[in-house]
Amino acid sequence: QYVNRLRHPEYLDCFSEAGLEILEEVRMPGQPDPDVESNLAACFGSFTREDLFTAGALIVARPDPTRTGDS
């Protein structure tokens, strides 16, 4: 899926908030253009380089058994 707003850890947070347990995650690293990396907006300052430039990911999840019945 094309991603231009959320970063990888934000997707993981969404899965967790939806009541899913992450079983496995594999990141596909991207290679940013040097101009992009040197001109990042301040709002991205809390992310690691790996978080910012993950180009894709495989995430395997299931309903979190510890949250059964959660709404």
Coordinates of N, CA, C and O in Angstrom, one line a residue:
Q1 N 0.8 -1.2 0.0 CA 0.0 0.0 0.0 C 0.9 1.2 0.0 O 1.9 1.3 0.7
Y2 N 0.5 2.2 -0.8 CA 1.2 3.5 -0.8 C 1.1 4.2 0.6 O 0.0 4.3 1.1
V3 N 2.2 4.7 1.1 CA 2.2 5.4 2.4 C 2.8 6.7 2.2 O 3.9 6.9 1.8
N4 N 2.0 7.7 2.6 CA 2.6 9.1 2.6 C 2.3 9.9 3.9 O 2.7 11.0 4.0
R5 N 1.6 9.3 4.8 CA 1.3 10.0 6.0 C 1.8 9.3 7.3 O 2.5 9.8 8.1
L6 N 1.4 8.0 7.5 CA 1.8 7.3 8.7 C 3.1 6.6 8.5 O 3.4 6.2 7.4
R7 N 3.9 6.6 9.5 CA 5.1 5.9 9.5 C 4.9 4.5 10.1 O 3.9 4.2 10.8
H8 N 5.9 3.6 9.9 CA 5.7 2.2 10.3 C 5.3 2.0 11.8 O 4.3 1.3 12.0
P9 N 5.9 2.7 12.8 CA 5.4 2.4 14.1 C 4.0 2.9 14.4 O 3.3 2.4 15.2
E10 N 3.5 3.9 13.6 CA 2.2 4.4 13.7 C 1.2 3.3 13.2 O 0.1 3.1 13.8
Y11 N 1.6 2.6 12.2 CA 0.8 1.5 11.7 C 0.7 0.4 12.8 O -0.4 -0.2 13.1
L12 N 1.8 0.1 13.4 CA 1.8 -0.9 14.5 C 0.9 -0.5 15.7 O 0.2 -1.3 16.2
D13 N 0.9 0.8 16.0 CA 0.0 1.3 17.0 C -1.4 1.1 16.6 O -2.3 0.8 17.4
C14 N -1.8 1.4 15.3 CA -3.1 1.2 14.8 C -3.6 -0.3 15.0 O -4.7 -0.5 15.4
F15 N -2.7 -1.2 14.7 CA -3.0 -2.6 14.8 C -3.3 -2.9 16.3 O -4.3 -3.6 16.6
S16 N -2.5 -2.4 17.2 CA -2.6 -2.6 18.6 C -3.9 -2.0 19.1 O -4.7 -2.7 19.9
E17 N -4.2 -0.8 18.7 CA -5.4 -0.1 19.2 C -6.7 -0.8 18.7 O -7.7 -0.8 19.3
A18 N -6.5 -1.6 17.5 CA -7.7 -2.3 17.0 C -7.8 -3.7 17.7 O -8.7 -4.5 17.3
G19 N -7.0 -4.0 18.7 CA -7.1 -5.2 19.4 C -6.3 -6.4 18.8 O -6.6 -7.5 19.1
L20 N -5.3 -6.1 18.0 CA -4.5 -7.1 17.4 C -3.2 -7.3 18.0 O -2.6 -6.3 18.5
E21 N -2.7 -8.5 18.0 CA -1.4 -8.8 18.5 C -0.5 -9.0 17.3 O -0.8 -9.8 16.4
I22 N 0.6 -8.3 17.3 CA 1.6 -8.5 16.2 C 2.4 -9.7 16.4 O 3.1 -9.9 17.5
L23 N 2.3 -10.7 15.5 CA 3.1 -11.9 15.6 C 4.5 -11.8 14.9 O 5.4 -12.4 15.3
E24 N 4.5 -11.0 13.8 CA 5.7 -10.9 13.1 C 5.6 -9.6 12.2 O 4.6 -9.2 11.8
E25 N 6.8 -9.0 12.0 CA 6.9 -7.8 11.2 C 8.2 -7.8 10.4 O 9.2 -8.1 11.0
V26 N 8.2 -7.6 9.2 CA 9.4 -7.5 8.4 C 9.3 -6.2 7.6 O 8.3 -5.9 6.9
R27 N 10.3 -5.4 7.8 CA 10.4 -4.1 7.1 C 11.2 -4.2 5.8 O 12.2 -5.0 5.7
M28 N 10.8 -3.5 4.8 CA 11.6 -3.4 3.6 C 12.1 -2.0 3.5 O 11.4 -1.0 3.4
P29 N 13.4 -1.8 3.7 CA 14.0 -0.5 3.7 C 14.0 0.2 2.4 O 14.1 -0.4 1.4
G30 N 13.9 1.5 2.5 CA 13.9 2.4 1.3 C 15.2 3.2 1.3 O 15.9 3.3 2.3
Q31 N 15.5 3.7 0.2 CA 16.7 4.6 0.0 C 16.2 6.0 -0.3 O 15.9 6.3 -1.5
P32 N 16.2 6.9 0.7 CA 15.7 8.2 0.4 C 16.7 9.1 -0.4 O 17.9 8.8 -0.3
D33 N 16.2 10.0 -1.1 CA 17.0 11.0 -1.8 C 17.7 11.8 -0.8 O 17.0 12.2 0.2
P34 N 19.0 12.1 -0.9 CA 19.6 13.0 0.1 C 18.9 14.3 0.4 O 19.0 14.8 1.5
D35 N 18.3 14.9 -0.6 CA 17.6 16.1 -0.4 C 16.4 16.0 0.5 O 16.1 16.8 1.3
V36 N 15.7 14.8 0.4 CA 14.6 14.6 1.2 C 15.0 14.4 2.7 O 14.5 15.0 3.6
E37 N 16.1 13.6 2.9 CA 16.6 13.4 4.2 C 17.1 14.6 4.9 O 16.9 14.8 6.1
S38 N 17.6 15.5 4.2 CA 18.2 16.8 4.8 C 17.1 17.8 5.0 O 17.4 18.9 5.6
N39 N 15.9 17.7 4.5 CA 14.9 18.7 4.6 C 13.6 18.2 5.2 O 12.5 18.6 4.9
L40 N 13.7 17.3 6.2 CA 12.6 16.8 6.9 C 11.9 17.8 7.7 O 12.5 18.6 8.4
A41 N 10.6 17.7 7.8 CA 9.8 18.6 8.6 C 10.0 18.2 10.1 O 10.3 17.1 10.4
A42 N 9.9 19.2 11.0 CA 10.2 19.0 12.4 C 9.3 17.9 13.0 O 9.7 17.2 13.9
C43 N 8.1 17.7 12.5 CA 7.2 16.7 13.0 C 7.7 15.3 12.9 O 7.2 14.4 13.5
F44 N 8.7 15.1 12.1 CA 9.3 13.8 11.9 C 10.5 13.5 12.8 O 11.1 12.5 12.7
G45 N 10.8 14.5 13.6 CA 12.1 14.5 14.4 C 12.1 13.3 15.4 O 13.2 12.9 15.9
S46 N 10.9 12.8 15.9 CA 10.9 11.8 16.9 C 11.1 10.4 16.3 O 11.2 9.4 17.0
F47 N 11.1 10.3 15.0 CA 11.3 8.9 14.3 C 12.7 8.6 14.0 O 13.5 9.5 13.7
T48 N 13.0 7.3 14.1 CA 14.3 6.9 13.7 C 14.4 6.9 12.1 O 13.4 7.0 11.5
R49 N 15.6 6.9 11.6 CA 15.8 6.8 10.2 C 15.1 5.6 9.6 O 14.5 5.7 8.5
E50 N 15.2 4.5 10.3 CA 14.6 3.2 9.8 C 13.1 3.4 9.8 O 12.4 3.0 8.8
D51 N 12.5 4.1 10.8 CA 11.0 4.4 10.8 C 10.6 5.2 9.6 O 9.6 5.0 9.0
L52 N 11.4 6.3 9.4 CA 11.1 7.2 8.3 C 11.2 6.6 6.9 O 10.4 7.0 6.0
F53 N 12.1 5.8 6.7 CA 12.4 5.3 5.3 C 12.1 3.8 5.1 O 12.7 3.2 4.3
T54 N 11.1 3.3 5.9 CA 10.6 2.0 5.6 C 9.7 2.1 4.4 O 8.8 2.9 4.4
A55 N 10.1 1.4 3.3 CA 9.3 1.5 2.0 C 8.2 0.5 2.0 O 7.3 0.7 1.2
G56 N 8.2 -0.5 2.8 CA 7.1 -1.5 2.8 C 7.3 -2.4 4.0 O 8.3 -2.3 4.6
A57 N 6.2 -3.2 4.3 CA 6.3 -4.1 5.4 C 5.4 -5.2 5.2 O 4.3 -5.1 4.6
L58 N 5.7 -6.3 5.9 CA 4.8 -7.4 6.0 C 4.5 -7.5 7.5 O 5.4 -7.6 8.3
I59 N 3.2 -7.4 7.8 CA 2.8 -7.5 9.2 C 1.8 -8.6 9.4 O 0.8 -8.7 8.7
V60 N 2.1 -9.6 10.3 CA 1.3 -10.7 10.6 C 0.7 -10.4 12.0 O 1.4 -10.3 12.9
A61 N -0.6 -10.4 12.1 CA -1.3 -10.1 13.3 C -2.5 -11.0 13.5 O -3.0 -11.6 12.5
R62 N -3.0 -11.1 14.7 CA -4.2 -11.9 15.1 C -4.9 -11.1 16.2 O -4.3 -10.3 16.9
P63 N -6.1 -11.5 16.4 CA -6.8 -10.9 17.6 C -6.0 -11.2 18.9 O -5.6 -12.3 19.1
D64 N -5.8 -10.2 19.7 CA -5.0 -10.3 20.9 C -5.8 -11.1 21.9 O -6.9 -10.7 22.4
P65 N -5.4 -12.3 22.3 CA -6.1 -13.2 23.2 C -6.3 -12.6 24.6 O -7.2 -12.9 25.3
T66 N -5.4 -11.7 25.0 CA -5.5 -11.0 26.3 C -6.6 -9.9 26.3 O -6.9 -9.4 27.4
R67 N -7.1 -9.6 25.1 CA -8.1 -8.5 25.1 C -9.5 -9.0 24.6 O -10.3 -8.3 24.1
T68 N -9.7 -10.3 24.8 CA -11.0 -10.9 24.4 C -12.1 -10.1 25.1 O -12.1 -9.8 26.3
G69 N -13.1 -9.8 24.2 CA -14.3 -9.0 24.7 C -14.1 -7.5 24.8 O -15.0 -6.8 25.2
D70 N -12.9 -7.1 24.5 CA -12.6 -5.6 24.5 C -13.5 -5.0 23.4 O -13.7 -5.5 22.3
S71 N -13.9 -3.7 23.6 CA -14.6 -3.0 22.6 C -13.8 -1.8 22.2 O -13.3 -1.1 23.0

